[in-house]
């Protein structure tokens, strides 16, 4: 949060910082204003998000409010996601699986045919992660063989749940995946996963 506030200060943007125990009256006053409001909680808890959504539902103007938050939000269930969608909410994450996409539907159908059970729940979905990793490294080995390590940053990757954008830490210490998504829950019912290059 401190990084974002510093960036907003640099950009000359105004913001209000409210404590988690801020009184309901002050939050309602903010929600009823005519200003465009982006709510970014500094805590990831479902109960706190639920408190904010409840206040926004009964006091806010959905067209003037949006929420920005955390990877954990995708694990809060369909009802909570639907409530966040009302506000065009966005969260960041290094993984996100949208089962409604055609390529995801194909994967889920093939997975069930092979293993005779559905992909397990949870976040990330480890069966999908395994698929993404396998696709990435088989393609990389086929393209670069033994020189794979030297070419990792050059390899594009678009996985079902995770993309790979490797950067070497040092010559002896391996690589780190810099992948990051912004996942936007659109008010029209669609979901947009945007890859952010770091």
Tab-separated table of N, CA, C and O in Angstrom, residues 14-122:
chain	number	residue	atom	x	y	z
A	14	UNK	N	-5.165	12.394	-5.629
A	14	UNK	CA	-5.636	12.458	-4.241
A	14	UNK	C	-6.170	11.090	-3.823
A	14	UNK	O	-6.685	10.332	-4.645
A	15	UNK	N	-6.027	10.812	-2.543
A	15	UNK	CA	-6.544	9.565	-1.988
A	15	UNK	C	-6.797	9.767	-0.508
A	15	UNK	O	-6.301	10.709	0.105
A	16	UNK	N	-7.588	8.888	0.042
A	16	UNK	CA	-7.851	8.898	1.481
A	16	UNK	C	-7.408	7.560	2.030
A	16	UNK	O	-7.688	6.515	1.438
A	17	UNK	N	-6.749	7.608	3.140
A	17	UNK	CA	-6.329	6.387	3.811
A	17	UNK	C	-7.196	6.226	5.058
A	17	UNK	O	-7.208	7.088	5.928
A	18	UNK	N	-7.940	5.134	5.078
A	18	UNK	CA	-8.832	4.876	6.203
A	18	UNK	C	-8.361	3.640	6.953
A	18	UNK	O	-7.986	2.642	6.328
A	19	UNK	N	-8.399	3.688	8.242
A	19	UNK	CA	-8.006	2.540	9.061
A	19	UNK	C	-9.089	1.470	8.998
A	19	UNK	O	-10.262	1.756	8.726
A	20	UNK	N	-8.693	0.215	9.239
A	20	UNK	CA	-9.640	-0.905	9.199
A	20	UNK	C	-10.773	-0.719	10.199
A	20	UNK	O	-11.885	-1.196	9.987
A	21	UNK	N	-10.498	0.013	11.269
A	21	UNK	CA	-11.535	0.219	12.281
A	21	UNK	C	-12.269	1.559	12.119
A	21	UNK	O	-12.938	2.026	13.029
A	22	UNK	N	-12.139	2.166	10.923
A	22	UNK	CA	-12.831	3.420	10.650
A	22	UNK	C	-14.328	3.226	10.846
A	22	UNK	O	-14.893	2.214	10.443
A	23	UNK	N	-14.952	4.195	11.429
A	23	UNK	CA	-16.386	4.117	11.691
A	23	UNK	C	-17.206	4.017	10.417
A	23	UNK	O	-16.829	4.543	9.372
A	24	UNK	N	-18.337	3.360	10.535
A	24	UNK	CA	-19.214	3.145	9.392
A	24	UNK	C	-19.685	4.455	8.778
A	24	UNK	O	-19.786	4.576	7.571
A	25	UNK	N	-19.942	5.465	9.609
A	25	UNK	CA	-20.421	6.751	9.104
A	25	UNK	C	-19.458	7.384	8.119
A	25	UNK	O	-19.874	7.927	7.088
A	26	UNK	N	-18.159	7.327	8.428
A	26	UNK	CA	-17.161	7.915	7.540
A	26	UNK	C	-17.096	7.157	6.217
A	26	UNK	O	-16.961	7.760	5.147
A	27	UNK	N	-17.197	5.823	6.277
A	27	UNK	CA	-17.191	5.023	5.049
A	27	UNK	C	-18.426	5.314	4.195
A	27	UNK	O	-18.325	5.460	2.980
A	28	UNK	N	-19.583	5.407	4.824
A	28	UNK	CA	-20.819	5.691	4.096
A	28	UNK	C	-20.728	7.060	3.422
A	28	UNK	O	-21.113	7.212	2.258
A	29	UNK	N	-20.199	8.048	4.126
A	29	UNK	CA	-20.041	9.390	3.551
A	29	UNK	C	-19.165	9.323	2.296
A	29	UNK	O	-19.496	9.929	1.273
A	30	UNK	N	-18.072	8.575	2.367
A	30	UNK	CA	-17.181	8.436	1.221
A	30	UNK	C	-17.911	7.741	0.064
A	30	UNK	O	-17.848	8.175	-1.079
A	31	UNK	N	-18.646	6.662	0.361
A	31	UNK	CA	-19.340	5.895	-0.675
A	31	UNK	C	-20.448	6.693	-1.352
A	31	UNK	O	-20.753	6.467	-2.517
A	32	UNK	N	-21.046	7.620	-0.652
A	32	UNK	CA	-22.151	8.404	-1.210
A	32	UNK	C	-21.685	9.635	-1.977
A	32	UNK	O	-22.501	10.345	-2.561
A	33	UNK	N	-20.392	9.879	-1.985
A	33	UNK	CA	-19.888	11.068	-2.683
A	33	UNK	C	-20.036	10.895	-4.192
A	33	UNK	O	-20.262	9.799	-4.698
A	34	UNK	N	-19.910	11.989	-4.911
A	34	UNK	CA	-20.001	11.954	-6.372
A	34	UNK	C	-18.651	11.698	-7.033
A	34	UNK	O	-18.557	11.678	-8.255
A	35	UNK	N	-17.629	11.498	-6.235
A	35	UNK	CA	-16.288	11.249	-6.771
A	35	UNK	C	-16.166	9.818	-7.266
A	35	UNK	O	-16.879	8.930	-6.823
A	36	UNK	N	-15.246	9.615	-8.183
A	36	UNK	CA	-14.877	8.263	-8.626
A	36	UNK	C	-14.043	7.659	-7.512
A	36	UNK	O	-13.069	8.259	-7.064
A	37	UNK	N	-14.405	6.465	-7.052
A	37	UNK	CA	-13.750	5.857	-5.898
A	37	UNK	C	-13.158	4.501	-6.272
A	37	UNK	O	-13.857	3.652	-6.832
A	38	UNK	N	-11.886	4.319	-5.966
A	38	UNK	CA	-11.236	3.013	-6.078
A	38	UNK	C	-10.903	2.592	-4.657
A	38	UNK	O	-10.139	3.270	-3.961
A	39	UNK	N	-11.486	1.503	-4.223
A	39	UNK	CA	-11.262	1.014	-2.865
A	39	UNK	C	-10.212	-0.085	-2.921
A	39	UNK	O	-10.389	-1.087	-3.618
A	40	UNK	N	-9.112	0.126	-2.215
A	40	UNK	CA	-8.040	-0.853	-2.157
A	40	UNK	C	-7.766	-1.171	-0.693
A	40	UNK	O	-7.014	-0.456	-0.029
A	41	UNK	N	-8.380	-2.223	-0.172
A	41	UNK	CA	-8.147	-2.565	1.231
A	41	UNK	C	-6.680	-2.926	1.471
A	41	UNK	O	-6.014	-3.453	0.582
A	42	UNK	N	-6.210	-2.635	2.657
A	42	UNK	CA	-4.830	-2.996	3.010
A	42	UNK	C	-4.772	-4.351	3.708
A	42	UNK	O	-3.707	-4.769	4.148
A	43	UNK	N	-5.909	-5.002	3.830
A	43	UNK	CA	-5.960	-6.355	4.391
A	43	UNK	C	-6.660	-7.246	3.372
A	43	UNK	O	-7.500	-6.785	2.601
A	44	UNK	N	-6.318	-8.519	3.382
A	44	UNK	CA	-6.837	-9.440	2.372
A	44	UNK	C	-8.034	-10.254	2.847
A	44	UNK	O	-8.576	-11.031	2.081
A	45	UNK	N	-8.474	-10.060	4.071
A	45	UNK	CA	-9.479	-10.950	4.650
A	45	UNK	C	-10.826	-10.848	3.950
A	45	UNK	O	-11.263	-9.771	3.532
A	46	UNK	N	-11.491	-11.985	3.864
A	46	UNK	CA	-12.815	-12.044	3.252
A	46	UNK	C	-13.834	-11.269	4.080
A	46	UNK	O	-14.700	-10.596	3.537
A	47	UNK	N	-13.702	-11.330	5.394
A	47	UNK	CA	-14.673	-10.636	6.244
A	47	UNK	C	-14.593	-9.120	6.049
A	47	UNK	O	-15.620	-8.433	6.028
A	48	UNK	N	-13.372	-8.588	5.896
A	48	UNK	CA	-13.241	-7.141	5.679
A	48	UNK	C	-13.780	-6.750	4.310
A	48	UNK	O	-14.498	-5.753	4.180
A	49	UNK	N	-13.468	-7.550	3.282
A	49	UNK	CA	-14.011	-7.272	1.955
A	49	UNK	C	-15.530	-7.337	1.997
A	49	UNK	O	-16.212	-6.494	1.412
A	50	UNK	N	-16.075	-8.320	2.693
A	50	UNK	CA	-17.526	-8.458	2.809
A	50	UNK	C	-18.143	-7.216	3.470
A	50	UNK	O	-19.188	-6.727	3.038
A	51	UNK	N	-17.470	-6.699	4.488
A	51	UNK	CA	-17.950	-5.481	5.153
A	51	UNK	C	-18.004	-4.315	4.168
A	51	UNK	O	-18.993	-3.584	4.102
A	52	UNK	N	-16.953	-4.159	3.371
A	52	UNK	CA	-16.914	-3.069	2.393
A	52	UNK	C	-17.971	-3.256	1.306
A	52	UNK	O	-18.646	-2.294	0.917
A	53	UNK	N	-18.129	-4.479	0.823
A	53	UNK	CA	-19.132	-4.745	-0.203
A	53	UNK	C	-20.541	-4.485	0.315
A	53	UNK	O	-21.384	-3.923	-0.391
A	54	UNK	N	-20.796	-4.880	1.546
A	54	UNK	CA	-22.116	-4.663	2.142
A	54	UNK	C	-22.416	-3.174	2.245
A	54	UNK	O	-23.516	-2.719	1.896
A	55	UNK	N	-21.432	-2.408	2.676
A	55	UNK	CA	-21.623	-0.945	2.754
A	55	UNK	C	-21.820	-0.347	1.364
A	55	UNK	O	-22.664	0.515	1.168
A	56	UNK	N	-21.026	-0.810	0.397
A	56	UNK	CA	-21.158	-0.288	-0.966
A	56	UNK	C	-22.506	-0.673	-1.567
A	56	UNK	O	-23.143	0.146	-2.240
A	57	UNK	N	-22.947	-1.914	-1.318
A	57	UNK	CA	-24.231	-2.367	-1.859
A	57	UNK	C	-25.391	-1.506	-1.371
A	57	UNK	O	-26.316	-1.208	-2.120
A	58	UNK	N	-25.338	-1.096	-0.111
A	58	UNK	CA	-26.478	-0.362	0.441
A	58	UNK	C	-26.307	1.159	0.415
A	58	UNK	O	-27.281	1.881	0.622
A	59	UNK	N	-25.091	1.644	0.141
A	59	UNK	CA	-24.861	3.091	0.194
A	59	UNK	C	-24.162	3.670	-1.021
A	59	UNK	O	-24.105	4.884	-1.160
A	60	UNK	N	-23.603	2.823	-1.850
A	60	UNK	CA	-22.761	3.321	-2.928
A	60	UNK	C	-23.467	3.500	-4.250
A	60	UNK	O	-24.628	3.144	-4.412
A	61	UNK	N	-22.735	4.064	-5.173
A	61	UNK	CA	-23.172	4.234	-6.546
A	61	UNK	C	-22.266	3.338	-7.387
A	61	UNK	O	-21.116	3.702	-7.645
A	62	UNK	N	-22.749	2.157	-7.789
A	62	UNK	CA	-21.884	1.177	-8.457
A	62	UNK	C	-21.098	1.731	-9.630
A	62	UNK	O	-19.960	1.330	-9.859
A	63	UNK	N	-21.676	2.675	-10.365
A	63	UNK	CA	-20.969	3.226	-11.524
A	63	UNK	C	-19.813	4.139	-11.108
A	63	UNK	O	-18.980	4.492	-11.935
A	64	UNK	N	-19.718	4.515	-9.838
A	64	UNK	CA	-18.662	5.418	-9.350
A	64	UNK	C	-17.627	4.701	-8.490
A	64	UNK	O	-16.669	5.312	-8.043
A	65	UNK	N	-17.837	3.395	-8.223
A	65	UNK	CA	-16.979	2.655	-7.288
A	65	UNK	C	-16.358	1.454	-7.989
A	65	UNK	O	-17.005	0.794	-8.798
A	66	UNK	N	-15.116	1.191	-7.672
A	66	UNK	CA	-14.489	-0.074	-8.070
A	66	UNK	C	-13.586	-0.527	-6.928
A	66	UNK	O	-13.171	0.279	-6.088
A	67	UNK	N	-13.303	-1.806	-6.899
A	67	UNK	CA	-12.419	-2.378	-5.885
A	67	UNK	C	-11.156	-2.875	-6.566
A	67	UNK	O	-11.205	-3.399	-7.678
A	68	UNK	N	-10.022	-2.719	-5.895
A	68	UNK	CA	-8.755	-3.273	-6.369
A	68	UNK	C	-8.160	-4.077	-5.223
A	68	UNK	O	-8.082	-3.583	-4.095
A	69	UNK	N	-7.758	-5.323	-5.526
A	69	UNK	CA	-7.307	-6.151	-4.421
A	69	UNK	C	-6.354	-7.261	-4.746
A	69	UNK	O	-5.499	-7.122	-5.616
A	70	UNK	N	-6.526	-8.363	-4.084
A	70	UNK	CA	-5.507	-9.377	-3.874
A	70	UNK	C	-5.825	-10.729	-4.508
A	70	UNK	O	-6.991	-11.052	-4.744
A	71	UNK	N	-4.785	-11.563	-4.738
A	71	UNK	CA	-4.991	-12.892	-5.320
A	71	UNK	C	-5.989	-13.743	-4.537
A	71	UNK	O	-6.744	-14.513	-5.131
A	72	UNK	N	-6.035	-13.573	-3.229
A	72	UNK	CA	-6.946	-14.361	-2.395
A	72	UNK	C	-8.406	-14.172	-2.788
A	72	UNK	O	-9.240	-15.045	-2.546
A	73	UNK	N	-8.716	-13.048	-3.384
A	73	UNK	CA	-10.107	-12.746	-3.721
A	73	UNK	C	-10.722	-13.811	-4.622
A	73	UNK	O	-11.919	-14.066	-4.540
A	74	UNK	N	-9.911	-14.426	-5.493
A	74	UNK	CA	-10.475	-15.431	-6.394
A	74	UNK	C	-10.910	-16.696	-5.655
A	74	UNK	O	-11.642	-17.510	-6.202
A	75	UNK	N	-10.505	-16.850	-4.403
A	75	UNK	CA	-10.869	-18.034	-3.626
A	75	UNK	C	-12.094	-17.802	-2.750
A	75	UNK	O	-12.520	-18.703	-2.039
A	76	UNK	N	-12.700	-16.630	-2.809
A	76	UNK	CA	-13.807	-16.294	-1.914
A	76	UNK	C	-15.166	-16.789	-2.394
A	76	UNK	O	-16.173	-16.518	-1.760
A	77	UNK	N	-15.217	-17.482	-3.511
A	77	UNK	CA	-16.469	-18.090	-3.968
A	77	UNK	C	-17.207	-17.265	-5.007
A	77	UNK	O	-16.989	-16.067	-5.159
A	78	UNK	N	-18.102	-17.958	-5.708
A	78	UNK	CA	-18.837	-17.347	-6.827
A	78	UNK	C	-19.730	-16.187	-6.393
A	78	UNK	O	-19.860	-15.203	-7.106
A	79	UNK	N	-20.358	-16.316	-5.231
A	79	UNK	CA	-21.248	-15.235	-4.778
A	79	UNK	C	-20.474	-13.946	-4.538
A	79	UNK	O	-20.903	-12.861	-4.927
A	80	UNK	N	-19.314	-14.070	-3.898
A	80	UNK	CA	-18.492	-12.886	-3.629
A	80	UNK	C	-17.957	-12.298	-4.934
A	80	UNK	O	-17.929	-11.070	-5.109
A	81	UNK	N	-17.534	-13.168	-5.861
A	81	UNK	CA	-17.057	-12.683	-7.155
A	81	UNK	C	-18.170	-11.939	-7.898
A	81	UNK	O	-17.918	-10.906	-8.531
A	82	UNK	N	-19.397	-12.440	-7.815
A	82	UNK	CA	-20.524	-11.761	-8.465
A	82	UNK	C	-20.751	-10.385	-7.847
A	82	UNK	O	-21.031	-9.408	-8.559
A	83	UNK	N	-20.617	-10.289	-6.549
A	83	UNK	CA	-20.771	-8.984	-5.884
A	83	UNK	C	-19.650	-8.035	-6.297
A	83	UNK	O	-19.878	-6.843	-6.506
A	84	UNK	N	-18.419	-8.542	-6.415
A	84	UNK	CA	-17.300	-7.700	-6.846
A	84	UNK	C	-17.474	-7.278	-8.306
A	84	UNK	O	-17.109	-6.174	-8.687
A	85	UNK	N	-18.034	-8.179	-9.107
A	85	UNK	CA	-18.258	-7.891	-10.526
A	85	UNK	C	-19.188	-6.682	-10.710
A	85	UNK	O	-19.033	-5.903	-11.640
A	86	UNK	N	-20.132	-6.519	-9.814
A	86	UNK	CA	-21.066	-5.385	-9.865
A	86	UNK	C	-20.305	-4.057	-9.929
A	86	UNK	O	-20.787	-3.081	-10.497
A	87	UNK	N	-19.102	-4.031	-9.350
A	87	UNK	CA	-18.296	-2.807	-9.279
A	87	UNK	C	-17.113	-2.806	-10.254
A	87	UNK	O	-16.272	-1.916	-10.190
A	88	UNK	N	-17.045	-3.797	-11.146
A	88	UNK	CA	-15.930	-3.840	-12.085
A	88	UNK	C	-14.600	-3.992	-11.371
A	88	UNK	O	-13.616	-3.369	-11.736
A	89	UNK	N	-14.570	-4.834	-10.362
A	89	UNK	CA	-13.389	-4.992	-9.511
A	89	UNK	C	-12.220	-5.637	-10.249
A	89	UNK	O	-12.412	-6.404	-11.190
A	90	UNK	N	-11.017	-5.338	-9.777
A	90	UNK	CA	-9.789	-5.905	-10.329
A	90	UNK	C	-8.917	-6.383	-9.176
A	90	UNK	O	-8.862	-5.755	-8.126
A	91	UNK	N	-8.240	-7.510	-9.392
A	91	UNK	CA	-7.231	-7.960	-8.435
A	91	UNK	C	-5.998	-8.408	-9.199
A	91	UNK	O	-6.066	-8.677	-10.396
A	92	UNK	N	-4.878	-8.429	-8.528
A	92	UNK	CA	-3.641	-8.895	-9.157
A	92	UNK	C	-3.382	-10.328	-8.699
A	92	UNK	O	-3.817	-10.750	-7.631
A	93	UNK	N	-2.677	-11.075	-9.529
A	93	UNK	CA	-2.317	-12.446	-9.179
A	93	UNK	C	-1.291	-12.966	-10.174
A	93	UNK	O	-1.251	-12.507	-11.314
A	94	UNK	N	-0.491	-13.919	-9.758
A	94	UNK	CA	0.434	-14.569	-10.681
A	94	UNK	C	-0.237	-15.758	-11.359
A	94	UNK	O	0.343	-16.396	-12.225
A	95	UNK	N	-1.477	-16.057	-10.978
A	95	UNK	CA	-2.223	-17.151	-11.598
A	95	UNK	C	-3.709	-16.818	-11.612
A	95	UNK	O	-4.220	-16.150	-10.722
A	96	UNK	N	-4.381	-17.267	-12.670
A	96	UNK	CA	-5.831	-17.146	-12.741
A	96	UNK	C	-6.315	-18.086	-13.826
A	96	UNK	O	-5.824	-18.048	-14.957
A	97	UNK	N	-7.275	-18.936	-13.506
A	97	UNK	CA	-7.838	-19.890	-14.448
A	97	UNK	C	-9.303	-19.550	-14.670
A	97	UNK	O	-10.081	-19.513	-13.722
A	98	UNK	N	-9.654	-19.297	-15.925
A	98	UNK	CA	-11.039	-18.986	-16.279
A	98	UNK	C	-11.623	-20.204	-16.988
A	98	UNK	O	-11.344	-20.437	-18.172
A	99	UNK	N	-12.438	-21.001	-16.296
A	99	UNK	CA	-12.974	-22.228	-16.901
A	99	UNK	C	-13.944	-21.975	-18.052
A	99	UNK	O	-14.275	-22.896	-18.796
A	100	UNK	N	-14.380	-20.736	-18.234
A	100	UNK	CA	-15.332	-20.416	-19.300
A	100	UNK	C	-14.664	-20.227	-20.661
A	100	UNK	O	-15.346	-20.221	-21.686
A	101	UNK	N	-13.343	-20.077	-20.701
A	101	UNK	CA	-12.657	-19.900	-21.983
A	101	UNK	C	-12.676	-21.208	-22.771
A	101	UNK	O	-12.579	-22.288	-22.186
A	102	UNK	N	-12.791	-21.146	-24.097
A	102	UNK	CA	-12.844	-22.379	-24.899
A	102	UNK	C	-11.655	-23.315	-24.674
A	102	UNK	O	-11.832	-24.524	-24.551
A	103	UNK	N	-10.440	-22.765	-24.587
A	103	UNK	CA	-9.263	-23.629	-24.374
A	103	UNK	C	-9.287	-24.261	-22.984
A	103	UNK	O	-8.822	-25.385	-22.798
A	104	UNK	N	-9.860	-23.563	-22.011
A	104	UNK	CA	-10.002	-24.129	-20.670
A	104	UNK	C	-11.046	-25.243	-20.670
A	104	UNK	O	-10.855	-26.287	-20.036
A	105	UNK	N	-12.148	-25.020	-21.377
A	105	UNK	CA	-13.183	-26.048	-21.479
A	105	UNK	C	-12.625	-27.317	-22.114
A	105	UNK	O	-12.913	-28.429	-21.654
A	106	UNK	N	-11.811	-27.158	-23.170
A	106	UNK	CA	-11.183	-28.333	-23.806
A	106	UNK	C	-10.279	-29.064	-22.825
A	106	UNK	O	-10.303	-30.289	-22.730
A	107	UNK	N	-9.476	-28.305	-22.082
A	107	UNK	CA	-8.591	-28.923	-21.094
A	107	UNK	C	-9.400	-29.698	-20.054
A	107	UNK	O	-9.081	-30.839	-19.731
A	108	UNK	N	-10.451	-29.080	-19.518
A	108	UNK	CA	-11.256	-29.733	-18.487
A	108	UNK	C	-11.910	-31.012	-19.007
A	108	UNK	O	-11.958	-32.030	-18.306
A	109	UNK	N	-12.393	-30.986	-20.253
A	109	UNK	CA	-12.996	-32.175	-20.860
A	109	UNK	C	-11.951	-33.280	-21.032
A	109	UNK	O	-12.205	-34.444	-20.686
A	110	UNK	N	-10.782	-32.915	-21.543
A	110	UNK	CA	-9.718	-33.913	-21.740
A	110	UNK	C	-9.196	-34.439	-20.408
A	110	UNK	O	-8.905	-35.632	-20.279
A	111	UNK	N	-9.081	-33.582	-19.443
A	111	UNK	CA	-8.610	-34.013	-18.119
A	111	UNK	C	-9.564	-35.055	-17.539
A	111	UNK	O	-9.135	-36.095	-17.038
A	112	UNK	N	-10.856	-34.787	-17.641
A	112	UNK	CA	-11.846	-35.735	-17.111
A	112	UNK	C	-11.784	-37.068	-17.869
A	112	UNK	O	-11.859	-38.142	-17.272
A	113	UNK	N	-11.605	-36.991	-19.191
A	113	UNK	CA	-11.514	-38.213	-19.991
A	113	UNK	C	-10.301	-39.057	-19.595
A	113	UNK	O	-10.366	-40.286	-19.544
A	114	UNK	N	-9.192	-38.418	-19.299
A	114	UNK	CA	-7.964	-39.128	-18.938
A	114	UNK	C	-8.011	-39.678	-17.511
A	114	UNK	O	-7.553	-40.792	-17.251
A	115	UNK	N	-8.490	-38.889	-16.572
A	115	UNK	CA	-8.359	-39.242	-15.150
A	115	UNK	C	-9.675	-39.621	-14.462
A	115	UNK	O	-9.677	-39.986	-13.293
A	116	UNK	N	-10.782	-39.502	-15.175
A	116	UNK	CA	-12.092	-39.896	-14.666
A	116	UNK	C	-12.495	-39.141	-13.394
A	116	UNK	O	-13.181	-39.680	-12.532
A	117	UNK	N	-12.020	-37.943	-13.249
A	117	UNK	CA	-12.493	-37.042	-12.193
A	117	UNK	C	-12.202	-35.605	-12.600
A	117	UNK	O	-11.379	-35.350	-13.475
A	118	UNK	N	-12.900	-34.703	-11.965
A	118	UNK	CA	-12.748	-33.292	-12.301
A	118	UNK	C	-11.463	-32.730	-11.710
A	118	UNK	O	-10.912	-33.292	-10.757
A	119	UNK	N	-11.031	-31.606	-12.268
A	119	UNK	CA	-9.892	-30.869	-11.725
A	119	UNK	C	-10.246	-30.442	-10.306
A	119	UNK	O	-11.341	-29.948	-10.055
A	120	UNK	N	-9.330	-30.650	-9.385
A	120	UNK	CA	-9.591	-30.300	-7.993
A	120	UNK	C	-9.689	-28.787	-7.832
A	120	UNK	O	-9.150	-28.024	-8.625
A	121	UNK	N	-10.397	-28.384	-6.781
A	121	UNK	CA	-10.542	-26.956	-6.495
A	121	UNK	C	-9.243	-26.403	-5.936
A	121	UNK	O	-8.196	-27.032	-5.962
A	122	UNK	N	-9.322	-25.240	-5.406
A	122	UNK	CA	-8.153	-24.598	-4.816
A	122	UNK	C	-7.512	-23.609	-5.765
A	122	UNK	O	-7.832	-23.558	-6.951
